[in-house]
Amino acid sequence: MSIRKINFVEGAYYHVFNRGVDKRDIFGSQNDLLYFFKRLIDLNVVTVNAKFNAKRYRKSGKVIIDETNRNLVSIVSYCLLQNHFHLVLKQESENGISKFMQRLGTSYTMYFNQKYKRSGSLFQGKFKANMIDGEFGLSILSVYVNLNYIHHRINPELNLVKSSIFEYLGNELGESICDQQEVKAVINEIGTLDEYKEFSKNTSKVFGENKGLIIKDIDLDVVFE
């Protein structure tokens, strides 16, 4: 059994990611994507009981929160792709990230296995995580995650994609789940919203070059659901 080498600290930021086992798809439909997205919202609470019962949650659709109504984490950015996902999380309570990701992985795997009549692990082992530090580290990572579909040459109009980029731009058509104070802080570190847009385009081109891609034009005003 592997032991996680990273210690999660309250108030610190982390890049959290995972992919499907054997590189398989983890989202088979838009409904799957939205189910996972909704769990990012309703599983992000400190509960009365430390142990999360995934079966009970699947039946009731509810978790019993504690009196403080606190979140386990703050979501800073995300990108959900057909066979993997990226999250930028700030830990808000003790063991918040570990609890949140355990709930998310267990709940979604149970849903997916029941729907597609399969058994066993869906994700490739434990989720991976890296602490974020350094000047502009959070802003740079927000671009990497927000525009991750571009770095993989994935057309969001033809593939299953959901990104927080439009929460940053203020034109998200659906539900917003990112902590808006955190989003504002990321943008303000660069300057104005327009400056963040330019920063995102230029930084994304660098990420593309590192993957051997030539990214010419990035239209951040094209909205997709």
Tab-separated table of C-alpha atoms in Angstrom:
chain	number	residue	atom	x	y	z
A	1	MET	CA	0.000	0.000	0.000
A	2	SER	CA	1.464	3.341	-1.091
A	3	ILE	CA	1.906	6.184	1.374
A	4	ARG	CA	1.207	9.756	0.306
A	5	LYS	CA	4.354	11.859	0.635
A	6	ILE	CA	2.632	15.256	0.819
A	7	ASN	CA	1.243	16.851	3.973
A	8	PHE	CA	-1.827	19.011	3.480
A	9	VAL	CA	-1.756	22.283	5.430
A	10	GLU	CA	-4.732	24.500	6.210
A	11	GLY	CA	-4.597	27.718	4.218
A	12	ALA	CA	-2.243	26.290	1.582
A	13	TYR	CA	-3.044	25.752	-2.100
A	14	TYR	CA	-2.696	22.498	-4.027
A	15	HIS	CA	-2.934	21.246	-7.578
A	16	VAL	CA	-4.984	18.051	-7.363
A	17	PHE	CA	-5.485	15.736	-10.331
A	18	ASN	CA	-6.218	12.193	-11.413
A	19	ARG	CA	-7.118	10.169	-14.489
A	20	GLY	CA	-9.031	7.044	-15.366
A	21	VAL	CA	-7.402	3.682	-14.679
A	22	ASP	CA	-5.623	2.396	-17.821
A	23	LYS	CA	-6.252	5.866	-19.293
A	24	ARG	CA	-9.935	5.021	-19.708
A	25	ASP	CA	-12.683	7.655	-19.933
A	26	ILE	CA	-14.193	8.681	-16.624
A	27	PHE	CA	-17.058	10.588	-18.233
A	28	GLY	CA	-19.227	8.747	-20.731
A	29	SER	CA	-21.867	11.426	-21.169
A	30	GLN	CA	-22.758	15.003	-20.313
A	31	ASN	CA	-24.841	13.679	-17.422
A	32	ASP	CA	-21.752	11.970	-15.971
A	33	LEU	CA	-19.809	15.210	-16.197
A	34	LEU	CA	-22.580	17.138	-14.460
A	35	TYR	CA	-22.943	14.471	-11.765
A	36	PHE	CA	-19.243	14.823	-10.916
A	37	PHE	CA	-19.529	18.618	-11.042
A	38	LYS	CA	-22.478	18.628	-8.620
A	39	ARG	CA	-20.518	16.449	-6.186
A	40	LEU	CA	-17.846	19.138	-6.111
A	41	ILE	CA	-20.529	21.280	-4.491
A	42	ASP	CA	-22.504	19.095	-2.125
A	43	LEU	CA	-19.661	16.932	-0.793
A	44	ASN	CA	-17.580	19.967	0.156
A	45	VAL	CA	-18.851	20.324	3.729
A	46	VAL	CA	-17.567	19.499	7.200
A	47	THR	CA	-19.908	16.781	8.467
A	48	VAL	CA	-21.148	15.812	11.907
A	49	ASN	CA	-19.697	12.334	11.504
A	50	ALA	CA	-16.061	12.165	10.451
A	51	LYS	CA	-16.703	9.051	8.352
A	52	PHE	CA	-18.544	9.612	5.097
A	53	ASN	CA	-21.002	6.865	4.144
A	54	ALA	CA	-21.091	6.788	0.340
A	55	LYS	CA	-23.943	4.253	0.139
A	56	ARG	CA	-26.132	6.306	2.448
A	57	TYR	CA	-25.315	9.411	0.447
A	58	ARG	CA	-26.273	7.689	-2.824
A	59	LYS	CA	-29.694	6.821	-1.373
A	60	SER	CA	-30.505	10.125	0.301
A	61	GLY	CA	-28.456	12.573	-1.736
A	62	LYS	CA	-27.633	14.429	1.484
A	63	VAL	CA	-24.808	14.791	3.952
A	64	ILE	CA	-25.345	15.938	7.535
A	65	ILE	CA	-23.257	19.072	8.011
A	66	ASP	CA	-21.950	20.397	11.301
A	67	GLU	CA	-23.256	23.565	12.947
A	68	THR	CA	-20.482	25.771	11.558
A	69	ASN	CA	-21.484	25.029	7.938
A	70	ARG	CA	-17.816	25.123	6.922
A	71	ASN	CA	-16.299	23.916	3.679
A	72	LEU	CA	-13.556	21.331	3.541
A	73	VAL	CA	-11.832	23.230	0.734
A	74	SER	CA	-12.131	26.327	-1.390
A	75	ILE	CA	-12.234	25.599	-5.115
A	76	VAL	CA	-9.955	28.014	-6.967
A	77	SER	CA	-10.175	26.533	-10.476
A	78	TYR	CA	-11.022	23.283	-12.245
A	79	CYS	CA	-11.047	21.540	-15.595
A	80	LEU	CA	-12.949	18.318	-16.191
A	81	LEU	CA	-11.934	16.374	-19.301
A	82	GLN	CA	-13.128	13.067	-20.692
A	83	ASN	CA	-10.420	10.899	-19.115
A	84	HIS	CA	-8.984	13.095	-16.341
A	85	PHE	CA	-9.535	16.145	-14.169
A	86	HIS	CA	-7.579	19.001	-12.612
A	87	LEU	CA	-8.517	20.968	-9.492
A	88	VAL	CA	-6.847	23.829	-7.649
A	89	LEU	CA	-7.906	23.618	-4.008
A	90	LYS	CA	-7.213	25.580	-0.838
A	91	GLN	CA	-7.494	23.483	2.311
A	92	GLU	CA	-9.931	25.117	4.744
A	93	SER	CA	-10.243	22.522	7.525
A	94	GLU	CA	-8.132	19.753	9.007
A	95	ASN	CA	-7.565	16.988	6.432
A	96	GLY	CA	-10.033	18.828	4.211
A	97	ILE	CA	-8.501	17.881	0.870
A	98	SER	CA	-8.087	14.210	1.771
A	99	LYS	CA	-11.677	13.978	3.031
A	100	PHE	CA	-13.063	15.858	0.047
A	101	MET	CA	-11.232	13.777	-2.548
A	102	GLN	CA	-12.055	10.500	-0.801
A	103	ARG	CA	-15.750	11.374	-0.830
A	104	LEU	CA	-15.621	12.557	-4.419
A	105	GLY	CA	-13.782	9.485	-5.694
A	106	THR	CA	-15.925	6.992	-3.781
A	107	SER	CA	-19.243	8.631	-4.632
A	108	TYR	CA	-18.485	9.046	-8.329
A	109	THR	CA	-17.010	5.559	-8.737
A	110	MET	CA	-20.132	4.013	-7.175
A	111	TYR	CA	-22.339	6.053	-9.512
A	112	PHE	CA	-20.244	5.205	-12.584
A	113	ASN	CA	-19.953	1.489	-11.827
A	114	GLN	CA	-23.667	1.143	-11.195
A	115	LYS	CA	-24.589	3.027	-14.363
A	116	TYR	CA	-22.184	1.162	-16.641
A	117	LYS	CA	-22.473	-2.205	-14.881
A	118	ARG	CA	-18.805	-2.526	-14.021
A	119	SER	CA	-16.796	-3.089	-10.833
A	120	GLY	CA	-13.429	-2.125	-9.435
A	121	SER	CA	-11.384	1.049	-9.442
A	122	LEU	CA	-12.250	3.838	-11.834
A	123	PHE	CA	-9.337	6.155	-11.075
A	124	GLN	CA	-5.637	5.499	-11.448
A	125	GLY	CA	-4.722	4.980	-7.804
A	126	LYS	CA	-4.738	7.778	-5.239
A	127	PHE	CA	-5.278	11.302	-6.471
A	128	LYS	CA	-2.067	13.230	-7.126
A	129	ALA	CA	-1.328	16.554	-5.450
A	130	ASN	CA	1.352	19.248	-5.455
A	131	MET	CA	1.603	22.248	-3.152
A	132	ILE	CA	1.665	25.599	-4.940
A	133	ASP	CA	4.255	28.193	-3.991
A	134	GLY	CA	6.435	30.875	-5.541
A	135	GLU	CA	5.596	34.256	-7.042
A	136	PHE	CA	2.642	34.068	-9.447
A	137	GLY	CA	2.509	30.312	-8.805
A	138	LEU	CA	-1.229	30.329	-8.199
A	139	SER	CA	-1.957	32.584	-11.169
A	140	ILE	CA	0.160	30.477	-13.530
A	141	LEU	CA	-1.476	27.270	-12.345
A	142	SER	CA	-4.947	28.800	-12.735
A	143	VAL	CA	-4.165	29.263	-16.434
A	144	TYR	CA	-2.806	25.734	-16.774
A	145	VAL	CA	-5.999	24.316	-15.258
A	146	ASN	CA	-8.539	26.724	-16.767
A	147	LEU	CA	-7.224	26.193	-20.291
A	148	ASN	CA	-6.072	22.601	-19.946
A	149	TYR	CA	-8.346	21.484	-22.783
A	150	ILE	CA	-6.352	23.728	-25.128
A	151	HIS	CA	-3.035	22.191	-24.059
A	152	HIS	CA	-4.457	18.766	-24.968
A	153	ARG	CA	-5.882	19.976	-28.309
A	154	ILE	CA	-9.407	19.150	-27.161
A	155	ASN	CA	-12.247	20.940	-28.916
A	156	PRO	CA	-14.860	21.727	-26.227
A	157	GLU	CA	-17.597	21.839	-28.837
A	158	LEU	CA	-16.950	18.214	-29.820
A	159	ASN	CA	-15.813	16.683	-26.528
A	160	LEU	CA	-16.835	16.542	-22.879
A	161	VAL	CA	-15.193	19.527	-21.216
A	162	LYS	CA	-16.084	21.773	-18.280
A	163	SER	CA	-13.719	24.527	-17.165
A	164	SER	CA	-13.756	27.349	-14.643
A	165	ILE	CA	-12.306	29.831	-17.155
A	166	PHE	CA	-15.725	31.393	-17.620
A	167	GLU	CA	-16.149	31.914	-13.886
A	168	TYR	CA	-12.957	33.954	-14.098
A	169	LEU	CA	-14.262	35.946	-17.058
A	170	GLY	CA	-17.651	36.523	-15.421
A	171	ASN	CA	-19.696	34.921	-18.206
A	172	GLU	CA	-20.349	31.417	-16.854
A	173	LEU	CA	-23.782	30.341	-18.107
A	174	GLY	CA	-24.331	27.618	-15.528
A	175	GLU	CA	-23.614	27.216	-11.833
A	176	SER	CA	-20.452	28.738	-10.389
A	177	ILE	CA	-18.503	26.795	-7.763
A	178	CYS	CA	-15.211	28.644	-7.446
A	179	ASP	CA	-14.639	30.812	-4.378
A	180	GLN	CA	-15.070	34.280	-5.860
A	181	GLN	CA	-12.711	35.902	-3.366
A	182	GLU	CA	-10.010	33.470	-4.418
A	183	VAL	CA	-10.726	34.128	-8.092
A	184	LYS	CA	-10.481	37.900	-7.550
A	185	ALA	CA	-7.191	37.449	-5.695
A	186	VAL	CA	-5.733	35.421	-8.577
A	187	ILE	CA	-6.792	38.043	-11.129
A	188	ASN	CA	-5.633	40.965	-8.970
A	189	GLU	CA	-2.190	39.403	-8.666
A	190	ILE	CA	-1.826	39.985	-12.405
A	191	GLY	CA	-3.796	43.251	-12.568
A	192	THR	CA	-7.093	43.932	-14.310
A	193	LEU	CA	-9.339	41.308	-15.898
A	194	ASP	CA	-8.085	42.323	-19.347
A	195	GLU	CA	-4.516	41.905	-18.164
A	196	TYR	CA	-5.369	38.478	-16.775
A	197	LYS	CA	-6.831	37.527	-20.173
A	198	GLU	CA	-3.602	38.493	-21.926
A	199	PHE	CA	-1.569	36.739	-19.250
A	200	SER	CA	-3.688	33.612	-19.783
A	201	LYS	CA	-3.198	33.652	-23.536
A	202	ASN	CA	0.561	34.166	-23.330
A	203	THR	CA	1.054	31.630	-20.545
A	204	SER	CA	-1.067	29.059	-22.360
A	205	LYS	CA	1.086	29.428	-25.467
A	206	VAL	CA	4.151	28.614	-23.351
A	207	PHE	CA	2.440	25.509	-21.963
A	208	GLY	CA	1.615	24.515	-25.530
A	209	GLU	CA	5.212	24.985	-26.667
A	210	ASN	CA	6.374	22.761	-23.819
A	211	LYS	CA	4.140	20.040	-25.260
A	212	GLY	CA	5.360	20.645	-28.792
A	213	LEU	CA	2.198	22.498	-29.791
A	214	ILE	CA	1.911	25.795	-31.625
A	215	ILE	CA	-1.019	27.717	-30.171
A	216	LYS	CA	-1.720	30.779	-32.302
A	217	ASP	CA	-5.044	32.292	-31.308
A	218	ILE	CA	-7.002	31.748	-28.096
A	219	ASP	CA	-10.506	33.178	-27.994
A	220	LEU	CA	-11.458	33.474	-24.325
A	221	ASP	CA	-14.807	35.012	-25.210
A	222	VAL	CA	-16.186	31.815	-26.758
A	223	VAL	CA	-18.498	30.341	-24.119
A	224	PHE	CA	-19.338	26.652	-23.929
A	225	GLU	CA	-21.381	24.665	-21.407
